[in-house]
Amino acid sequence: MSGAAGPTLRSASLARLGDGTFDVVVLGGGINGAVSAAALAGRGAKVALLERADFGSATSQESSCLVWGGIKYLESMEFGLVRKLCLARNQLLRAYPSAVREIRFYTAHTRGFRHGRWKLLAGTWLYWLLGSCFTRPPRPLSRATMAREEPAVALEALDGGFEYSDAWLPDGDARFVWSFVRAALDHGCAAANYVEAEGSVREGGEWVTTARDLVSGAPLRLRSRLLINACGPWADGVNARNAIKTEHRHFLSKGIHLLVDRLTPGGRVLAFFADDGRLFFVIPLGDKTCIGTTDTPVDRPEVGVTGEDRRFVLDNINKRLKLPRPLTEADVVAERCGVRPLVVGAAGAGGRDWMQLSRKHAIETSDADGHVTIFGGKLTDCLNVGEEVCGEVKRLGVGLPFPAHRWYGEPPAALRDEFFHQARLMGLDGTAPAGPDGTTSERLWRRHGAEALGLLDAIRRDRRAAEPVLRSNQVLRCEVALAGQREMVVELEDFLRRRTGIAQVVRSEALRRDPGLEEACRLLFGGEAEVRRNAWLHGPEGTPAHLGGA
Ligand SMILES: Cc1cc2nc3c(=O)[nH]c(=O)nc-3n(C[C@H](O)[C@H](O)[C@H](O)COP(=O)(O)OP(=O)(O)OC[C@H]3O[C@@H](n4cnc5c(N)ncnc54)[C@H](O)[C@@H]3O)c2cc1C
């Protein structure tokens, strides 16, 4: 099995960027840029998407991976926002029945908390109603029920709890972002990672964007009728450089998560109110648990996990769970750290506590300049962002020849049934036991959609394609080869952290020593395997090793 190197797909995109005049150039390949590109390309616009690092490598890979209606905004009485987010969540659950899953939130209530337990339980019923009763209904939890169902929860300070539903991304946020980039590429978008936009100017009623391919150093010049700034926490700086004035701007708040070995066997999210009064989660992620998050105002988007952040998370979890021994920094397998771009109007936060700033998005358009900025937002709201961007682009005069095209969602049920039928006939799930991520066939369908049928074909041709390449993870040889050909993997970290979540569930020391890493690099990078592997082995890593970073 050979893996043609990722640059094939990328160099084709770069060639198209180079000769390009576009309807729309989108800056930034996080969730907001990815959905904008997927929606516009799917509806027939000529689109370019530039991402200066890897797709989904900034805020969009550091979230809690929750698709949720924002239950906490009930406290600030933002019922309209909660309703909107619940409907957005429901729409994602309907459109992605495999990749977005309902999950139960098992919430502990501390005696003397600022709101009583029955009041909060009533809140969960209101939340359920605002979400059109789409999920399973909430239920109250007595201490006895909690002791039986989640014995790890420390009950001493509790008077019980309640359970309600929201949703989550079992394969993580960055893979979800990639699915939109993939959809954009499939609909003719010229998208490339490691291409930095250096500046855009308005010339003769068009935008001229100067960019640089950060791999080769080659300059690029793109012309477009419209420009969309989807640079997340960097959007204000990019607007300032491009002389775009806006009413909105961002307020930045840092949040971290720690990944540790699985703490509880149940597939639920455990939710607590942390010492700062915020909701605090224990989220299943493969065979690991993701704990967080924090909320700290910061001045700049470039942030890292501090000792104080780690202590906050570990202290809070040690107080709230009865573990065989308290968790320490030595238990941390991987970390996540990002900055929430929270949108505020021209007047700023208006004296509001930053924790109370709601996480809605705003799309601000300058008609005269043919410019759109996407402020704030959540992964949960991504389909609305895509639709709203289409609306603005159309209003600014760019025709969308296929206005009814559905640009998102998993393939139709008939294709899914055919995939599972073929997988069963091949005995695919008979070879390996189901892991924490489900059976092999479930995992392949969830992660690859229609392309999973091609993977079955590869396995029929060569049974070795169904074997794991790495000793430390279940990812199959055919999946690695597919990533090399179709997933624009430029650096090994793109594959380990974002196309898969391997780097979040396997300690970097174990990955470095994994005997399969060499073959994985050959499948991903062909002739450049050694260069890329060495670059990763000797490059900066995502902190642990152990917690001192590189
Ligand atoms: C701790 C935390 C927890 C969260 N939890 C959730 C959650 O559970 N559920 C949820 O729905 N939301 C959650 N969010 C919010 C969500 O993650 C963000 O709102 C969303 O990811 C923002 O996406 P974005 O595309 O705007 O920004 P980003 O993902 O940051 O993307 C912007 C991109 O622009 C690129 N860029 C910048 N400058 C340039 C340039 N000059 N040229 C080219 N590219 C450029 C950057 O490299 C970056 O990739 C969370 C956020 C945080 C921080």
Coordinates of C-alpha atoms and ligand atoms in Angstrom, one line a residue:
M1 CA 0.0 0.0 0.0
S2 CA 1.5 3.3 -1.0
G3 CA 0.6 6.7 0.3
A4 CA 1.1 9.5 -2.2
A5 CA 2.4 12.4 -0.3
G6 CA 0.0 15.1 0.9
P7 CA 1.5 17.8 -1.1
T8 CA -0.2 16.4 -4.3
L9 CA -3.6 17.7 -3.1
R10 CA -2.0 20.8 -1.6
S11 CA 0.1 21.7 -4.7
A12 CA -3.0 21.4 -6.9
S13 CA -4.8 23.8 -4.6
L14 CA -1.7 26.1 -4.6
A15 CA -1.6 26.1 -8.4
R16 CA -5.3 27.2 -8.4
L17 CA -4.6 29.9 -5.9
G18 CA -1.7 31.2 -7.9
D19 CA -3.7 31.9 -11.1
G20 CA -6.7 33.0 -9.2
T21 CA -9.4 35.5 -9.5
F22 CA -12.1 34.5 -7.0
D23 CA -15.6 35.6 -6.0
V24 CA -14.5 35.3 -2.4
V25 CA -11.3 34.9 -0.5
V26 CA -11.7 33.5 3.0
L27 CA -8.9 34.2 5.5
G28 CA -8.6 31.7 8.4
G29 CA -9.3 27.9 8.3
G30 CA -10.8 27.4 11.8
I31 CA -14.5 26.4 12.0
N32 CA -15.8 29.7 10.9
G33 CA -13.6 29.9 7.8
A34 CA -14.2 26.2 7.0
V35 CA -18.0 26.5 7.1
S36 CA -17.9 29.7 5.1
A37 CA -15.8 28.1 2.4
A38 CA -17.9 24.9 2.4
A39 CA -21.2 26.8 2.2
L40 CA -20.1 29.2 -0.5
A41 CA -18.3 26.6 -2.7
G42 CA -21.2 24.1 -2.3
R43 CA -23.6 26.8 -3.6
G44 CA -21.4 27.5 -6.6
A45 CA -19.2 30.5 -5.7
K46 CA -15.5 30.5 -6.7
V47 CA -13.8 30.4 -3.4
A48 CA -10.2 30.5 -2.0
L49 CA -9.5 29.5 1.7
L50 CA -6.1 30.5 3.2
E51 CA -4.9 29.1 6.5
R52 CA -1.5 30.2 7.8
A53 CA -1.0 27.1 9.9
D54 CA -3.0 23.9 9.7
F55 CA -6.7 23.8 9.3
G56 CA -8.4 23.9 12.7
S57 CA -5.1 24.3 14.5
A58 CA -6.0 27.4 16.6
T59 CA -9.1 27.9 18.8
S60 CA -11.0 25.3 16.9
Q61 CA -8.8 22.5 18.2
E62 CA -8.9 23.6 21.9
S63 CA -12.6 23.6 22.6
S64 CA -14.5 21.3 25.0
C65 CA -15.8 19.4 21.9
L66 CA -19.3 20.0 23.1
V67 CA -22.2 20.9 20.9
W68 CA -24.5 22.5 23.3
G69 CA -27.4 24.9 23.6
G70 CA -25.7 27.0 26.3
I71 CA -27.6 26.0 29.4
K72 CA -25.5 28.4 31.4
Y73 CA -26.9 31.4 29.5
L74 CA -30.3 30.7 31.2
E75 CA -28.7 32.3 34.3
S76 CA -28.3 35.6 32.3
M77 CA -31.8 35.1 31.0
E78 CA -30.6 35.0 27.3
F79 CA -33.5 32.8 26.3
G80 CA -33.4 33.8 22.7
L81 CA -29.7 32.8 22.5
V82 CA -30.4 29.5 24.3
R83 CA -33.2 28.7 21.9
K84 CA -31.1 29.5 18.9
L85 CA -28.1 27.4 20.1
C86 CA -30.4 24.5 21.0
L87 CA -31.9 24.5 17.5
A88 CA -28.4 24.7 16.1
R89 CA -27.4 21.7 18.2
N90 CA -30.5 19.8 17.0
Q91 CA -29.7 20.6 13.4
L92 CA -26.2 19.2 13.9
L93 CA -27.5 16.1 15.6
R94 CA -29.9 15.5 12.7
A95 CA -27.3 16.3 9.9
Y96 CA -24.4 14.3 11.6
P97 CA -26.0 11.3 13.3
S98 CA -22.6 9.6 13.6
A99 CA -20.2 12.5 14.2
V100 CA -22.3 14.5 16.5
R101 CA -23.8 12.5 19.4
E102 CA -26.2 13.1 22.2
I103 CA -24.6 12.7 25.5
R104 CA -25.9 12.9 29.1
F105 CA -24.6 15.6 31.5
Y106 CA -24.5 14.3 35.0
T107 CA -24.5 17.4 37.1
A108 CA -23.6 17.5 40.8
H109 CA -25.3 20.2 43.0
T110 CA -23.3 21.5 46.1
R111 CA -25.3 22.4 49.2
G112 CA -25.5 26.2 49.6
F113 CA -24.7 26.9 45.9
R114 CA -26.1 30.3 44.6
H115 CA -29.1 28.5 43.1
G116 CA -31.0 25.7 44.8
R117 CA -31.1 22.2 43.3
W118 CA -34.8 22.3 42.4
K119 CA -34.5 25.6 40.7
L120 CA -31.6 24.3 38.6
L121 CA -33.6 21.1 37.8
A122 CA -36.5 23.4 36.7
G123 CA -33.9 25.1 34.5
T124 CA -33.0 21.9 32.8
W125 CA -36.7 21.3 32.0
L126 CA -36.9 24.8 30.6
Y127 CA -33.7 24.0 28.6
W128 CA -35.3 20.8 27.3
L129 CA -38.4 22.7 26.2
L130 CA -36.4 25.5 24.6
G131 CA -34.6 22.7 22.6
S132 CA -38.0 21.5 21.3
C133 CA -37.8 18.3 23.5
F134 CA -35.4 16.9 20.9
T135 CA -33.2 15.0 23.3
R136 CA -33.9 12.7 26.2
P137 CA -35.7 14.5 29.0
P138 CA -33.9 15.6 32.2
R139 CA -34.2 13.7 35.5
P140 CA -33.4 14.5 39.1
L141 CA -30.6 12.6 40.8
S142 CA -30.7 11.7 44.5
R143 CA -27.5 11.1 46.4
A144 CA -28.3 7.4 46.5
T145 CA -28.8 7.3 42.7
M146 CA -25.5 9.1 42.2
A147 CA -23.7 6.8 44.5
R148 CA -25.0 3.8 42.5
E149 CA -24.5 5.2 39.0
E150 CA -21.3 7.3 39.3
P151 CA -19.5 6.1 42.4
A152 CA -16.5 8.3 41.6
V153 CA -18.5 11.4 42.5
A154 CA -17.7 12.7 46.0
L155 CA -21.0 13.1 47.7
E156 CA -20.1 14.8 51.0
A157 CA -20.9 18.4 50.0
L158 CA -23.8 17.5 47.6
D159 CA -27.5 17.4 48.1
G160 CA -28.0 15.5 44.9
G161 CA -27.9 16.5 41.2
F162 CA -29.7 16.3 37.9
E163 CA -29.1 14.9 34.5
Y164 CA -29.9 16.4 31.1
S165 CA -28.7 16.0 27.5
D166 CA -26.6 17.9 25.1
A167 CA -24.3 16.7 22.4
W168 CA -20.6 16.2 21.7
L169 CA -18.0 15.4 19.0
P170 CA -16.6 12.0 19.7
D171 CA -13.8 12.4 17.2
G172 CA -12.9 15.9 18.4
D173 CA -13.3 19.4 17.1
A174 CA -10.4 19.6 14.6
R175 CA -11.6 16.5 12.7
F176 CA -15.0 18.2 12.5
V177 CA -13.4 21.3 11.0
W178 CA -11.5 19.2 8.5
S179 CA -14.8 17.6 7.3
F180 CA -15.9 21.1 6.2
V181 CA -12.6 21.8 4.5
R182 CA -12.9 18.5 2.7
A183 CA -16.4 19.4 1.6
A184 CA -15.2 22.8 0.4
L185 CA -12.4 21.1 -1.6
D186 CA -14.9 18.6 -3.1
H187 CA -16.9 21.5 -4.4
G188 CA -14.0 23.2 -6.1
C189 CA -12.6 25.5 -3.4
A190 CA -8.9 26.3 -3.7
A191 CA -8.0 25.7 0.0
A192 CA -4.4 25.5 1.3
N193 CA -2.9 25.2 4.8
Y194 CA 0.4 26.9 5.7
V195 CA -0.4 29.9 3.5
E196 CA -0.4 33.2 5.4
A197 CA -2.3 36.2 4.2
E198 CA 0.1 39.1 4.5
G199 CA -2.3 41.9 3.6
S200 CA -5.2 42.8 1.4
V201 CA -5.9 46.1 -0.4
R202 CA -8.8 47.4 -2.3
E203 CA -7.9 48.1 -6.0
G204 CA -10.4 49.1 -8.6
G205 CA -13.4 47.7 -6.7
E206 CA -11.6 44.3 -6.0
W207 CA -9.6 42.9 -3.2
V208 CA -5.9 42.1 -3.9
T209 CA -4.5 39.7 -1.2
T210 CA -0.8 39.1 -0.9
A211 CA 0.0 35.8 0.7
R212 CA 2.9 33.5 1.2
D213 CA 3.3 29.7 1.0
L214 CA 5.1 29.1 4.3
V215 CA 6.4 25.7 3.0
S216 CA 8.2 26.9 -0.1
G217 CA 8.4 30.6 0.8
A218 CA 6.7 31.5 -2.6
P219 CA 4.6 34.6 -2.7
L220 CA 1.0 34.5 -4.0
R221 CA -1.3 37.3 -5.2
L222 CA -5.1 36.7 -5.3
R223 CA -7.8 38.9 -6.6
S224 CA -11.4 38.6 -5.3
R225 CA -14.7 40.5 -5.3
L226 CA -15.2 40.0 -1.6
L227 CA -13.0 39.3 1.4
I228 CA -14.1 37.3 4.5
N229 CA -12.0 37.7 7.6
A230 CA -12.5 34.5 9.7
C231 CA -9.3 34.8 11.7
G232 CA -10.9 34.2 15.1
P233 CA -8.9 35.8 17.8
W234 CA -6.6 37.4 15.2
A235 CA -9.5 39.0 13.3
D236 CA -9.1 42.5 14.9
G237 CA -5.4 42.6 14.0
V238 CA -6.1 41.5 10.4
N239 CA -8.8 44.1 10.0
A240 CA -6.5 46.8 11.3
R241 CA -3.9 45.8 8.8
N242 CA -6.4 45.9 6.0
A243 CA -7.8 49.3 7.1
I244 CA -11.2 47.8 7.9
K245 CA -13.1 49.6 10.6
T246 CA -15.7 47.6 12.5
E247 CA -18.3 48.2 15.3
H248 CA -17.5 44.9 16.9
R249 CA -14.3 43.7 18.3
H250 CA -13.0 40.7 20.3
F251 CA -12.5 40.3 24.0
L252 CA -10.2 37.3 24.6
S253 CA -10.6 34.7 27.3
K254 CA -8.2 31.7 27.8
G255 CA -9.5 28.2 28.5
I256 CA -7.5 25.1 29.2
H257 CA -8.3 21.3 29.5
L258 CA -6.1 18.5 30.8
L259 CA -6.3 14.9 29.3
V260 CA -5.8 12.1 31.8
D261 CA -6.5 8.3 31.8
R262 CA -10.2 7.5 31.8
L263 CA -11.6 8.5 35.3
T264 CA -15.1 6.9 35.1
P265 CA -16.3 4.1 32.9
G266 CA -19.7 5.7 32.1
G267 CA -20.0 7.4 28.8
R268 CA -21.4 10.6 30.4
V269 CA -20.1 14.0 30.9
L270 CA -19.8 14.8 34.6
A271 CA -20.6 18.4 35.3
F272 CA -19.7 20.3 38.5
F273 CA -19.7 23.9 39.6
A274 CA -16.0 24.8 40.0
D275 CA -14.6 27.0 42.8
D276 CA -15.1 30.1 40.5
G277 CA -18.8 29.2 40.1
R278 CA -18.5 28.1 36.5
L279 CA -19.6 24.8 35.0
F280 CA -16.7 22.4 34.9
F281 CA -16.7 19.2 32.9
V282 CA -15.2 15.7 32.9
I283 CA -15.7 14.6 29.3
P284 CA -15.0 11.2 27.8
L285 CA -12.5 11.3 24.9
G286 CA -11.6 7.8 23.6
D287 CA -9.9 5.9 26.4
K288 CA -9.1 9.2 28.1
T289 CA -10.9 11.9 30.1
C290 CA -10.8 15.6 29.2
I291 CA -11.2 17.9 32.2
G292 CA -11.8 21.6 32.1
T293 CA -12.1 24.4 31.5
T294 CA -10.9 27.7 32.8
D295 CA -11.9 31.3 31.9
T296 CA -9.1 33.9 32.2
P297 CA -9.1 37.2 30.4
V298 CA -6.0 37.7 28.3
D299 CA -4.6 40.5 26.0
R300 CA -3.1 38.3 23.3
P301 CA -4.2 35.2 21.4
E302 CA -0.8 33.5 21.9
V303 CA -1.2 31.7 25.2
G304 CA 0.0 28.6 27.0
V305 CA -1.0 26.5 30.0
T306 CA 0.5 27.8 33.3
G307 CA 1.2 25.9 36.5
E308 CA -1.6 27.9 38.1
D309 CA -4.1 26.7 35.3
R310 CA -3.1 23.1 35.9
R311 CA -3.4 23.5 39.7
F312 CA -6.9 25.0 39.3
V313 CA -8.1 22.1 37.2
L314 CA -6.5 19.4 39.3
D315 CA -7.6 20.9 42.6
N316 CA -11.1 21.2 41.4
I317 CA -11.3 17.6 40.1
N318 CA -9.6 16.2 43.2
K319 CA -12.2 17.9 45.4
R320 CA -15.1 16.6 43.4
L321 CA -14.2 13.0 42.6
K322 CA -13.2 10.2 44.9
L323 CA -10.3 8.8 43.1
P324 CA -8.0 6.0 44.3
R325 CA -5.3 8.7 44.7
P326 CA -5.4 12.4 43.8
L327 CA -4.5 13.4 40.3
T328 CA -1.2 15.1 39.9
E329 CA 0.7 16.7 37.0
A330 CA 2.3 13.3 36.3
D331 CA -1.1 12.0 35.3
V332 CA -1.5 14.6 32.5
V333 CA -1.3 12.9 29.1
A334 CA -1.9 15.9 27.0
E335 CA -3.2 19.5 27.3
R336 CA -5.4 21.9 25.4
C337 CA -5.2 25.6 25.6
G338 CA -7.0 28.2 23.5
V339 CA -8.5 31.7 23.5
R340 CA -12.2 32.3 23.2
P341 CA -12.8 35.2 20.8
L342 CA -15.8 36.8 22.5
V343 CA -17.6 39.4 20.5
V344 CA -18.3 42.8 22.1
G345 CA -19.9 45.9 20.5
A346 CA -18.2 49.2 20.0
A347 CA -18.9 50.1 23.6
G348 CA -16.9 47.2 24.8
A349 CA -17.9 44.8 27.5
G350 CA -20.1 47.5 29.1
G351 CA -18.8 46.8 32.5
R352 CA -20.1 43.2 32.4
D353 CA -18.1 40.4 33.9
W354 CA -16.2 38.6 31.1
M355 CA -17.6 35.3 32.3
Q356 CA -21.1 36.7 31.7
L357 CA -20.2 37.7 28.1
S358 CA -22.4 35.5 26.0
R359 CA -20.8 33.4 23.2
K360 CA -22.9 34.5 20.3
H361 CA -21.4 35.4 17.0
A362 CA -21.8 38.6 14.9
I363 CA -21.2 38.9 11.2
E364 CA -20.3 42.5 10.3
T365 CA -20.3 43.5 6.7
S366 CA -18.9 46.6 5.0
D367 CA -21.0 47.0 1.8
A368 CA -18.7 49.7 0.5
D369 CA -15.6 47.6 0.9
G370 CA -17.1 44.2 0.0
H371 CA -15.8 42.9 3.3
V372 CA -17.2 40.5 5.9
T373 CA -15.8 39.8 9.4
I374 CA -17.0 36.9 11.5
F375 CA -16.7 37.7 15.2
G376 CA -17.0 35.2 18.1
G377 CA -19.2 32.2 17.7
K378 CA -19.1 28.6 18.7
L379 CA -18.6 25.3 16.9
T380 CA -22.2 24.6 17.8
D381 CA -23.5 27.5 15.7
C382 CA -21.4 26.7 12.7
L383 CA -24.2 25.8 10.3
N384 CA -25.8 29.2 11.0
V385 CA -22.6 31.0 10.3
G386 CA -22.3 29.2 6.9
E387 CA -25.9 30.2 6.0
E388 CA -25.5 33.8 7.2
V389 CA -22.3 34.2 5.3
C390 CA -24.0 32.9 2.1
G391 CA -26.8 35.5 2.7
E392 CA -24.3 38.4 3.1
V393 CA -22.3 37.3 0.0
K394 CA -25.4 37.1 -2.1
R395 CA -26.6 40.5 -0.8
L396 CA -23.2 42.0 -1.8
G397 CA -23.9 40.9 -5.4
V398 CA -22.1 37.6 -5.8
G399 CA -24.5 35.1 -7.4
L400 CA -24.8 31.7 -5.8
P401 CA -26.1 29.5 -8.7
F402 CA -27.1 26.6 -6.4
P403 CA -28.9 28.4 -3.6
A404 CA -30.8 25.3 -2.4
H405 CA -27.7 23.0 -2.3
R406 CA -27.3 21.4 1.2
W407 CA -23.6 22.0 1.8
Y408 CA -23.3 20.0 5.1
G409 CA -24.2 16.7 6.6
E410 CA -23.3 13.0 6.4
P411 CA -24.1 11.0 3.3
P412 CA -27.6 9.6 2.9
A413 CA -28.8 6.6 5.0
A414 CA -28.9 4.3 2.0
L415 CA -25.1 4.8 1.5
R416 CA -24.5 4.3 5.2
D417 CA -26.5 1.0 5.2
E418 CA -24.6 -0.2 2.2
F419 CA -21.3 0.6 4.0
F420 CA -22.3 -1.4 7.1
H421 CA -23.6 -4.2 4.9
Q422 CA -20.3 -4.5 3.1
A423 CA -18.4 -4.3 6.3
R424 CA -20.5 -7.1 7.8
L425 CA -20.0 -9.3 4.8
M426 CA -16.2 -8.8 5.1
G427 CA -16.3 -9.6 8.8
L428 CA -14.5 -6.3 9.4
D429 CA -15.5 -6.0 13.1
G430 CA -14.6 -9.7 13.8
T431 CA -10.8 -8.9 13.7
A432 CA -10.6 -6.4 16.5
P433 CA -12.7 -5.9 19.6
A434 CA -14.7 -2.7 19.9
G435 CA -12.6 0.1 21.5
P436 CA -13.8 3.1 23.4
D437 CA -14.5 4.8 20.1
G438 CA -16.9 2.0 19.0
T439 CA -16.3 -0.9 16.5
T440 CA -13.9 -0.5 13.5
S441 CA -16.8 -0.1 11.1
E442 CA -18.5 2.6 13.2
R443 CA -15.2 4.4 13.5
L444 CA -14.5 4.3 9.8
W445 CA -17.9 5.6 8.8
R446 CA -17.9 8.3 11.5
R447 CA -14.5 9.6 10.5
H448 CA -14.6 9.1 6.7
G449 CA -18.2 9.1 5.5
A450 CA -18.6 8.1 1.9
E451 CA -14.8 7.6 1.6
A452 CA -15.1 4.7 4.0
L453 CA -16.4 2.6 1.1
G454 CA -13.0 3.1 -0.6
L455 CA -11.3 1.9 2.6
L456 CA -13.3 -1.3 2.5
D457 CA -12.2 -1.7 -1.1
A458 CA -8.6 -1.2 0.0
I459 CA -9.0 -3.9 2.7
R460 CA -10.5 -6.3 0.2
R461 CA -7.5 -5.9 -2.0
D462 CA -5.0 -6.3 0.8
R463 CA -6.1 -7.5 4.3
R464 CA -3.0 -5.7 5.8
A465 CA -4.8 -2.5 5.1
A466 CA -7.1 -3.3 8.1
E467 CA -4.2 -3.6 10.6
P468 CA -3.2 -0.8 12.9
V469 CA 0.1 0.9 11.9
L470 CA 0.9 2.3 15.3
R471 CA 1.3 0.1 18.3
S472 CA -0.2 2.8 20.5
N473 CA -3.4 3.5 18.5
Q474 CA -6.1 1.7 16.5
V475 CA -5.8 3.9 13.4
L476 CA -5.7 1.5 10.4
R477 CA -3.0 1.4 7.6
C478 CA -5.7 2.3 5.0
E479 CA -6.7 5.3 7.0
V480 CA -3.1 6.6 7.2
A481 CA -2.7 6.1 3.4
L482 CA -6.0 8.0 2.8
A483 CA -4.8 10.8 5.0
G484 CA -1.6 11.0 2.9
Q485 CA -3.6 11.2 -0.3
R486 CA -6.7 13.2 0.6
E487 CA -6.2 15.1 3.9
M488 CA -3.5 17.7 3.1
V489 CA -1.2 16.5 5.9
V490 CA 1.9 18.7 5.7
E491 CA 3.5 18.2 9.2
L492 CA 3.2 15.0 11.2
E493 CA 1.5 16.9 13.9
D494 CA -1.4 17.7 11.4
F495 CA -2.1 14.0 11.3
L496 CA -1.4 13.1 15.0
R497 CA -3.3 16.0 16.5
R498 CA -6.0 17.1 14.0
R499 CA -6.8 14.5 11.3
T500 CA -6.8 12.0 14.2
G501 CA -6.7 12.8 17.9
I502 CA -3.9 10.4 18.6
A503 CA -1.6 13.0 20.2
Q504 CA -4.4 13.8 22.7
V505 CA -4.7 10.2 23.9
V506 CA -1.2 8.8 23.6
R507 CA 1.7 10.3 25.6
S508 CA 4.2 11.9 23.3
E509 CA 7.0 9.7 24.8
A510 CA 5.1 6.6 23.8
L511 CA 4.4 8.0 20.3
R512 CA 8.1 8.9 19.8
R513 CA 9.1 5.3 20.6
D514 CA 6.3 3.7 18.6
P515 CA 7.9 1.3 16.0
G516 CA 5.0 2.0 13.6
L517 CA 5.8 5.8 13.3
E518 CA 8.3 5.2 10.5
E519 CA 5.8 3.4 8.3
A520 CA 3.1 5.9 9.1
C521 CA 5.4 8.7 7.9
R522 CA 6.1 6.7 4.7
L523 CA 2.4 6.4 4.0
L524 CA 1.8 10.1 4.8
F525 CA 4.8 11.7 3.2
G526 CA 6.4 9.2 0.7
G527 CA 9.9 10.4 -0.1
E528 CA 9.8 13.1 2.6
A529 CA 9.1 10.7 5.4
E530 CA 12.4 11.0 7.2
V531 CA 12.5 14.8 7.0
R532 CA 9.0 15.1 8.4
R533 CA 9.5 12.5 11.1
N534 CA 12.7 14.3 12.2
A535 CA 11.1 17.7 12.1
W536 CA 8.4 16.3 14.5
L537 CA 10.8 14.5 16.7
H538 CA 13.0 17.5 17.2
G539 CA 10.4 20.2 16.9
P540 CA 8.4 22.0 19.6
E541 CA 5.8 19.7 21.0
G542 CA 2.4 20.2 22.7
T543 CA 3.8 20.6 26.2
P544 CA 3.9 17.3 28.3
A545 CA 7.3 15.5 28.3
H546 CA 6.7 16.1 31.1
L547 CA 5.0 19.5 31.3
G548 CA 8.2 21.3 30.6
G549 CA 7.4 21.1 26.8
A550 CA 10.3 21.0 24.3
Ligands
LIG1 C1 -11.4 26.5 26.0 C2 -12.5 26.6 25.0 C3 -13.6 25.8 25.0 C4 -14.6 25.9 24.1 N1 -15.6 25.0 24.1 C5 -16.5 25.0 23.1 C6 -17.5 24.0 23.0 O1 -17.5 23.1 23.8 N2 -18.5 24.1 22.1 C7 -18.5 25.1 21.2 O2 -19.4 25.1 20.3 N3 -17.5 26.1 21.2 C8 -16.5 26.0 22.1 N4 -15.5 27.0 22.1 C9 -15.6 28.1 21.2 C10 -15.0 27.7 19.8 O3 -13.9 26.8 20.0 C11 -14.6 28.9 19.0 O4 -15.6 29.9 19.0 C12 -14.3 28.6 17.6 O5 -13.4 27.5 17.5 C13 -13.7 29.8 16.9 O6 -13.4 29.4 15.6 P1 -12.7 30.5 14.6 O7 -12.8 29.8 13.2 O8 -13.4 31.8 14.7 O9 -11.3 30.7 15.1 P2 -9.9 29.8 15.0 O10 -10.2 28.4 15.1 O11 -8.9 30.4 15.9 O12 -9.5 30.1 13.5 C14 -8.9 31.2 13.0 C15 -7.8 30.8 12.1 O13 -7.3 32.0 11.4 C16 -5.9 31.7 11.1 N5 -5.3 32.9 10.7 C17 -5.0 34.0 11.5 N6 -4.3 34.9 10.8 C18 -4.2 34.5 9.6 C19 -3.6 35.0 8.4 N7 -3.0 36.2 8.4 N8 -3.7 34.2 7.2 C20 -4.3 33.0 7.2 N9 -4.8 32.5 8.3 C21 -4.8 33.2 9.5 C22 -5.4 31.0 12.4 O14 -4.2 30.3 12.1 C23 -6.6 30.2 12.8 O15 -6.5 28.8 12.4 C24 -14.5 26.9 23.1 C25 -13.4 27.7 23.0 C26 -12.4 27.6 23.9 C27 -11.2 28.4 23.8

